[in-house]
Amino acid sequence: MDVEILARIQFAFTIAFHYIFPPLSIGLGVILVIMEGMYFKTKNPLYERMTKFWVKVFALTFAIGVASGIVMEFEFGTNWATYSRFVGDVFGSALAAEGIFAFFLESGFLAILVFGWDKVGPKTHFFSTIMVSLGSMLSAVWIVVANSWQQTPAGYHLVGEGLNMRAEITDFWAMVFNPSSMERLSHVLSGAWLAGAFLVISVSAYYLIRKKHIEFAQQSIKIALVVALFASLFQLFTGHQSAIGVSENQPAKMAAFEGHYDSSAVAPLYLFGWVDDKKQEVKYGIAIPGLLSYLIYGDASKEVMGLNAFRPEDRPPVNIVFQAYHIMVAIGFFLIAISIVSIFYWKRKKLFETKWLLWILVFSVLGPQIANQIGWIAAEVGRQPWIVYGLLRTADALSKVVEANQVIFSLILFFVIYSLLFVLFIYLLNEKIQHGPEQPDTIASEYEKQKEVLNH
């Protein structure tokens, strides 16, 4: 197999595995702030039990996320040396900011969050929870900024020639606020909030079906459903804004999203279909005429730039982008629907006894995970053949000395190690879920403990 394809498969595999965990950390971080904030306000020990249980799950996802994320930095150097040289001056500042302002913030306060319940005051502990959550989101900020610069480069100039050409920052804030960064950031964050919320919903629904930890599960699922409803609706809004940005900045990607070839025609929006790239048509699909034109321009009669406006060698692989985009959108609408239906049943006091709905909620944890993964596939494959849009092709970004057998060997090793890590993660997560939250008679309220200390 071609060394470029192998290097792309290796990076896609490692980053897809890694990206299981950061969205969970970001989403759980927000829910921890809400739960501990309610404990802080109401002094109800139930919220303390909820916070302590989900802190354990948060710590597990954080640990596996860190372990699996380190590998990619080495892949940049081993497989993508030309790319690393080209973007190094740009990514250096963004990734340094991620390390200093986000990772250190999150890691520093994580120790207090996990081990500091009886060692610091309630205000300090709650502040630490907020800082951990903020740190996890700031990590996303700088990573998305760096990735968005690849999609829509800004605030740079090129120096050098040939293999030694590289981009240098001329305007740091133009680099940070490049044309796609804020739209994509809001979309990524809302996807992460959904991942965390539906993990809590799934585990809580499981407890309700098994009639275990009933009060804990009822309160947990209520909080998570509110977060899920907000995040899913916000996801719809940010997705629409992001798609408009794609149509302006990366029109070939937008055309691939909908299998649209003719620039002189208004564009329909497909609910589903299969793209025949040779015949330049979408087969077996259902389309709403003019809807893509309307969503982009507010005018159903306006033409949308099609793939034929680009040379064949400058077009992304259309069908995989089309399928990934449409599955992501379908899951997004499913998450909105299941959130609304669940809250409707909750308000009618039927949610906790409706087993068919609870079973759907148990498996709904897969929805955000799949949508996040294939959303990135749509974004990254849709950018091809460019690794830095309009500046550096993926085929030119490879290391010149890496060989196919070296990539295959390391890919097999990554597969083995990541499989073991995933089995370990599932085992530990299942252990925590089966054990459940601490019982009220085995866990003293931190406020009560401190009251006792003060009284003595």
mmCIF file of C-alpha atoms in Angstrom, residues 54-220:
data_model
loop_
_atom_site.group_PDB
_atom_site.id
_atom_site.type_symbol
_atom_site.label_atom_id
_atom_site.label_comp_id
_atom_site.label_asym_id
_atom_site.label_seq_id
_atom_site.Cartn_x
_atom_site.Cartn_y
_atom_site.Cartn_z
ATOM 1 C CA TRP A 54 -18.781 11.437 38.146
ATOM 2 C CA VAL A 55 -15.405 12.846 39.228
ATOM 3 C CA LYS A 56 -14.122 9.252 39.186
ATOM 4 C CA VAL A 57 -15.373 8.755 35.627
ATOM 5 C CA PHE A 58 -13.934 12.138 34.625
ATOM 6 C CA ALA A 59 -10.505 11.194 36.024
ATOM 7 C CA LEU A 60 -10.568 7.920 34.082
ATOM 8 C CA THR A 61 -11.378 9.601 30.747
ATOM 9 C CA PHE A 62 -8.769 12.298 31.417
ATOM 10 C CA ALA A 63 -6.030 9.724 32.101
ATOM 11 C CA ILE A 64 -6.722 7.625 28.975
ATOM 12 C CA GLY A 65 -7.100 10.785 26.888
ATOM 13 C CA VAL A 66 -3.678 12.086 27.923
ATOM 14 C CA ALA A 67 -2.002 8.705 27.367
ATOM 15 C CA SER A 68 -3.480 8.287 23.882
ATOM 16 C CA GLY A 69 -2.853 11.880 22.774
ATOM 17 C CA ILE A 70 0.919 11.971 23.210
ATOM 18 C CA VAL A 71 1.492 9.625 20.259
ATOM 19 C CA MET A 72 0.277 12.087 17.626
ATOM 20 C CA GLU A 73 2.973 14.641 18.388
ATOM 21 C CA PHE A 74 5.602 12.019 17.486
ATOM 22 C CA GLU A 75 3.719 11.088 14.311
ATOM 23 C CA PHE A 76 4.049 14.678 13.114
ATOM 24 C CA GLY A 77 7.808 14.285 13.230
ATOM 25 C CA THR A 78 8.157 10.730 11.956
ATOM 26 C CA ASN A 79 5.553 10.621 9.158
ATOM 27 C CA TRP A 80 4.806 14.264 8.391
ATOM 28 C CA ALA A 81 8.138 16.084 8.643
ATOM 29 C CA THR A 82 7.526 18.410 5.659
ATOM 30 C CA TYR A 83 4.151 19.363 7.097
ATOM 31 C CA SER A 84 5.653 19.910 10.563
ATOM 32 C CA ARG A 85 8.294 22.226 9.094
ATOM 33 C CA PHE A 86 5.657 24.135 7.104
ATOM 34 C CA VAL A 87 3.251 24.752 9.996
ATOM 35 C CA GLY A 88 5.732 24.653 12.888
ATOM 36 C CA ASP A 89 5.999 28.430 13.352
ATOM 37 C CA VAL A 90 2.200 28.712 13.376
ATOM 38 C CA PHE A 91 1.302 25.677 15.459
ATOM 39 C CA GLY A 92 4.129 26.284 17.929
ATOM 40 C CA SER A 93 2.392 29.270 19.525
ATOM 41 C CA ALA A 94 -1.058 27.659 19.558
ATOM 42 C CA LEU A 95 0.137 24.364 21.014
ATOM 43 C CA ALA A 96 2.347 26.155 23.557
ATOM 44 C CA ALA A 97 -0.678 28.188 24.637
ATOM 45 C CA GLU A 98 -2.661 24.942 24.917
ATOM 46 C CA GLY A 99 0.014 23.478 27.189
ATOM 47 C CA ILE A 100 0.485 26.562 29.385
ATOM 48 C CA PHE A 101 -3.018 28.008 29.638
ATOM 49 C CA ALA A 102 -5.132 24.880 29.337
ATOM 50 C CA PHE A 103 -3.395 21.596 30.133
ATOM 51 C CA PHE A 104 -1.497 22.936 33.164
ATOM 52 C CA LEU A 105 -4.649 24.652 34.438
ATOM 53 C CA GLU A 106 -6.687 21.466 34.079
ATOM 54 C CA SER A 107 -3.988 19.157 35.451
ATOM 55 C CA GLY A 108 -3.109 21.429 38.388
ATOM 56 C CA PHE A 109 -6.633 21.726 39.715
ATOM 57 C CA LEU A 110 -7.491 18.103 38.877
ATOM 58 C CA ALA A 111 -5.574 16.923 41.943
ATOM 59 C CA ILE A 112 -7.729 19.120 44.190
ATOM 60 C CA LEU A 113 -10.882 17.992 42.389
ATOM 61 C CA VAL A 114 -10.105 14.295 42.867
ATOM 62 C CA PHE A 115 -8.240 14.209 46.204
ATOM 63 C CA GLY A 116 -9.079 17.517 47.864
ATOM 64 C CA TRP A 117 -12.594 16.932 49.220
ATOM 65 C CA ASP A 118 -11.468 16.762 52.852
ATOM 66 C CA LYS A 119 -8.336 18.883 52.425
ATOM 67 C CA VAL A 120 -9.683 22.211 51.171
ATOM 68 C CA GLY A 121 -12.792 24.248 51.872
ATOM 69 C CA PRO A 122 -15.989 23.887 49.796
ATOM 70 C CA LYS A 123 -15.368 27.188 47.997
ATOM 71 C CA THR A 124 -11.829 26.180 47.041
ATOM 72 C CA HIS A 125 -12.998 22.782 45.852
ATOM 73 C CA PHE A 126 -15.819 24.254 43.785
ATOM 74 C CA PHE A 127 -13.377 26.786 42.306
ATOM 75 C CA SER A 128 -11.086 23.868 41.374
ATOM 76 C CA THR A 129 -13.963 22.093 39.633
ATOM 77 C CA ILE A 130 -14.667 25.228 37.592
ATOM 78 C CA MET A 131 -10.970 25.578 36.687
ATOM 79 C CA VAL A 132 -10.746 21.933 35.560
ATOM 80 C CA SER A 133 -13.804 22.394 33.368
ATOM 81 C CA LEU A 134 -12.453 25.677 32.008
ATOM 82 C CA GLY A 135 -9.062 24.078 31.338
ATOM 83 C CA SER A 136 -10.617 21.226 29.380
ATOM 84 C CA MET A 137 -12.488 23.708 27.167
ATOM 85 C CA LEU A 138 -9.419 25.925 26.715
ATOM 86 C CA SER A 139 -7.570 22.857 25.418
ATOM 87 C CA ALA A 140 -10.238 22.538 22.768
ATOM 88 C CA VAL A 141 -9.892 26.239 21.939
ATOM 89 C CA TRP A 142 -6.204 26.043 20.988
ATOM 90 C CA ILE A 143 -6.429 22.687 19.224
ATOM 91 C CA VAL A 144 -9.393 23.874 17.145
ATOM 92 C CA VAL A 145 -7.606 27.168 16.400
ATOM 93 C CA ALA A 146 -4.603 25.239 15.061
ATOM 94 C CA ASN A 147 -6.780 22.890 13.010
ATOM 95 C CA SER A 148 -8.902 25.751 11.697
ATOM 96 C CA TRP A 149 -5.784 27.537 10.485
ATOM 97 C CA GLN A 150 -5.218 24.491 8.249
ATOM 98 C CA GLN A 151 -8.748 24.925 6.904
ATOM 99 C CA THR A 152 -8.642 28.713 6.446
ATOM 100 C CA PRO A 153 -5.057 30.057 6.788
ATOM 101 C CA ALA A 154 -4.770 33.709 7.907
ATOM 102 C CA GLY A 155 -2.245 36.086 9.518
ATOM 103 C CA TYR A 156 0.869 34.536 7.909
ATOM 104 C CA HIS A 157 3.394 34.883 5.118
ATOM 105 C CA LEU A 158 5.480 32.241 3.351
ATOM 106 C CA VAL A 159 9.253 32.124 3.544
ATOM 107 C CA GLY A 160 11.701 29.759 1.864
ATOM 108 C CA GLU A 161 11.210 27.582 -1.200
ATOM 109 C CA GLY A 162 10.473 23.975 -2.045
ATOM 110 C CA LEU A 163 10.765 21.547 0.856
ATOM 111 C CA ASN A 164 12.076 24.348 3.083
ATOM 112 C CA MET A 165 9.033 26.595 2.567
ATOM 113 C CA ARG A 166 7.213 27.416 5.792
ATOM 114 C CA ALA A 167 4.509 29.714 7.079
ATOM 115 C CA GLU A 168 5.400 32.422 9.599
ATOM 116 C CA ILE A 169 2.912 34.335 11.715
ATOM 117 C CA THR A 170 2.598 38.017 10.827
ATOM 118 C CA ASP A 171 -0.557 38.669 12.855
ATOM 119 C CA PHE A 172 -1.125 36.404 15.877
ATOM 120 C CA TRP A 173 -4.747 37.429 16.431
ATOM 121 C CA ALA A 174 -5.587 37.040 12.740
ATOM 122 C CA MET A 175 -4.195 33.514 13.046
ATOM 123 C CA VAL A 176 -6.288 32.842 16.162
ATOM 124 C CA PHE A 177 -9.476 34.368 14.744
ATOM 125 C CA ASN A 178 -9.038 32.913 11.258
ATOM 126 C CA PRO A 179 -12.274 32.773 9.215
ATOM 127 C CA SER A 180 -13.415 29.372 10.488
ATOM 128 C CA SER A 181 -12.019 29.078 14.043
ATOM 129 C CA MET A 182 -14.900 30.448 16.133
ATOM 130 C CA GLU A 183 -17.653 28.698 14.155
ATOM 131 C CA ARG A 184 -15.837 25.390 14.349
ATOM 132 C CA LEU A 185 -14.967 25.859 18.023
ATOM 133 C CA SER A 186 -18.593 26.373 19.042
ATOM 134 C CA HIS A 187 -19.557 23.283 17.018
ATOM 135 C CA VAL A 188 -16.823 21.159 18.619
ATOM 136 C CA LEU A 189 -17.676 22.303 22.159
ATOM 137 C CA SER A 190 -21.378 21.598 21.767
ATOM 138 C CA GLY A 191 -20.501 18.136 20.429
ATOM 139 C CA ALA A 192 -18.371 17.563 23.529
ATOM 140 C CA TRP A 193 -21.154 18.721 25.871
ATOM 141 C CA LEU A 194 -23.429 16.179 24.158
ATOM 142 C CA ALA A 195 -20.881 13.392 24.667
ATOM 143 C CA GLY A 196 -20.690 14.085 28.415
ATOM 144 C CA ALA A 197 -24.428 14.593 28.847
ATOM 145 C CA PHE A 198 -25.397 11.372 27.069
ATOM 146 C CA LEU A 199 -22.843 9.362 29.069
ATOM 147 C CA VAL A 200 -24.588 10.542 32.258
ATOM 148 C CA ILE A 201 -28.003 9.893 30.681
ATOM 149 C CA SER A 202 -26.985 6.399 29.577
ATOM 150 C CA VAL A 203 -25.643 5.302 32.972
ATOM 151 C CA SER A 204 -28.597 6.860 34.807
ATOM 152 C CA ALA A 205 -31.104 5.130 32.501
ATOM 153 C CA TYR A 206 -29.304 1.828 33.139
ATOM 154 C CA TYR A 207 -29.663 2.310 36.911
ATOM 155 C CA LEU A 208 -33.360 3.132 36.508
ATOM 156 C CA ILE A 209 -33.989 -0.006 34.448
ATOM 157 C CA ARG A 210 -32.120 -2.119 37.032
ATOM 158 C CA LYS A 211 -33.856 -0.225 39.859
ATOM 159 C CA LYS A 212 -30.533 0.657 41.470
ATOM 160 C CA HIS A 213 -29.529 4.014 42.988
ATOM 161 C CA ILE A 214 -32.954 5.362 42.031
ATOM 162 C CA GLU A 215 -32.780 8.855 43.574
ATOM 163 C CA PHE A 216 -29.215 9.326 42.331
ATOM 164 C CA ALA A 217 -30.184 8.257 38.803
ATOM 165 C CA GLN A 218 -33.331 10.405 38.678
ATOM 166 C CA GLN A 219 -31.505 13.595 39.629
ATOM 167 C CA SER A 220 -28.514 12.799 37.380
#
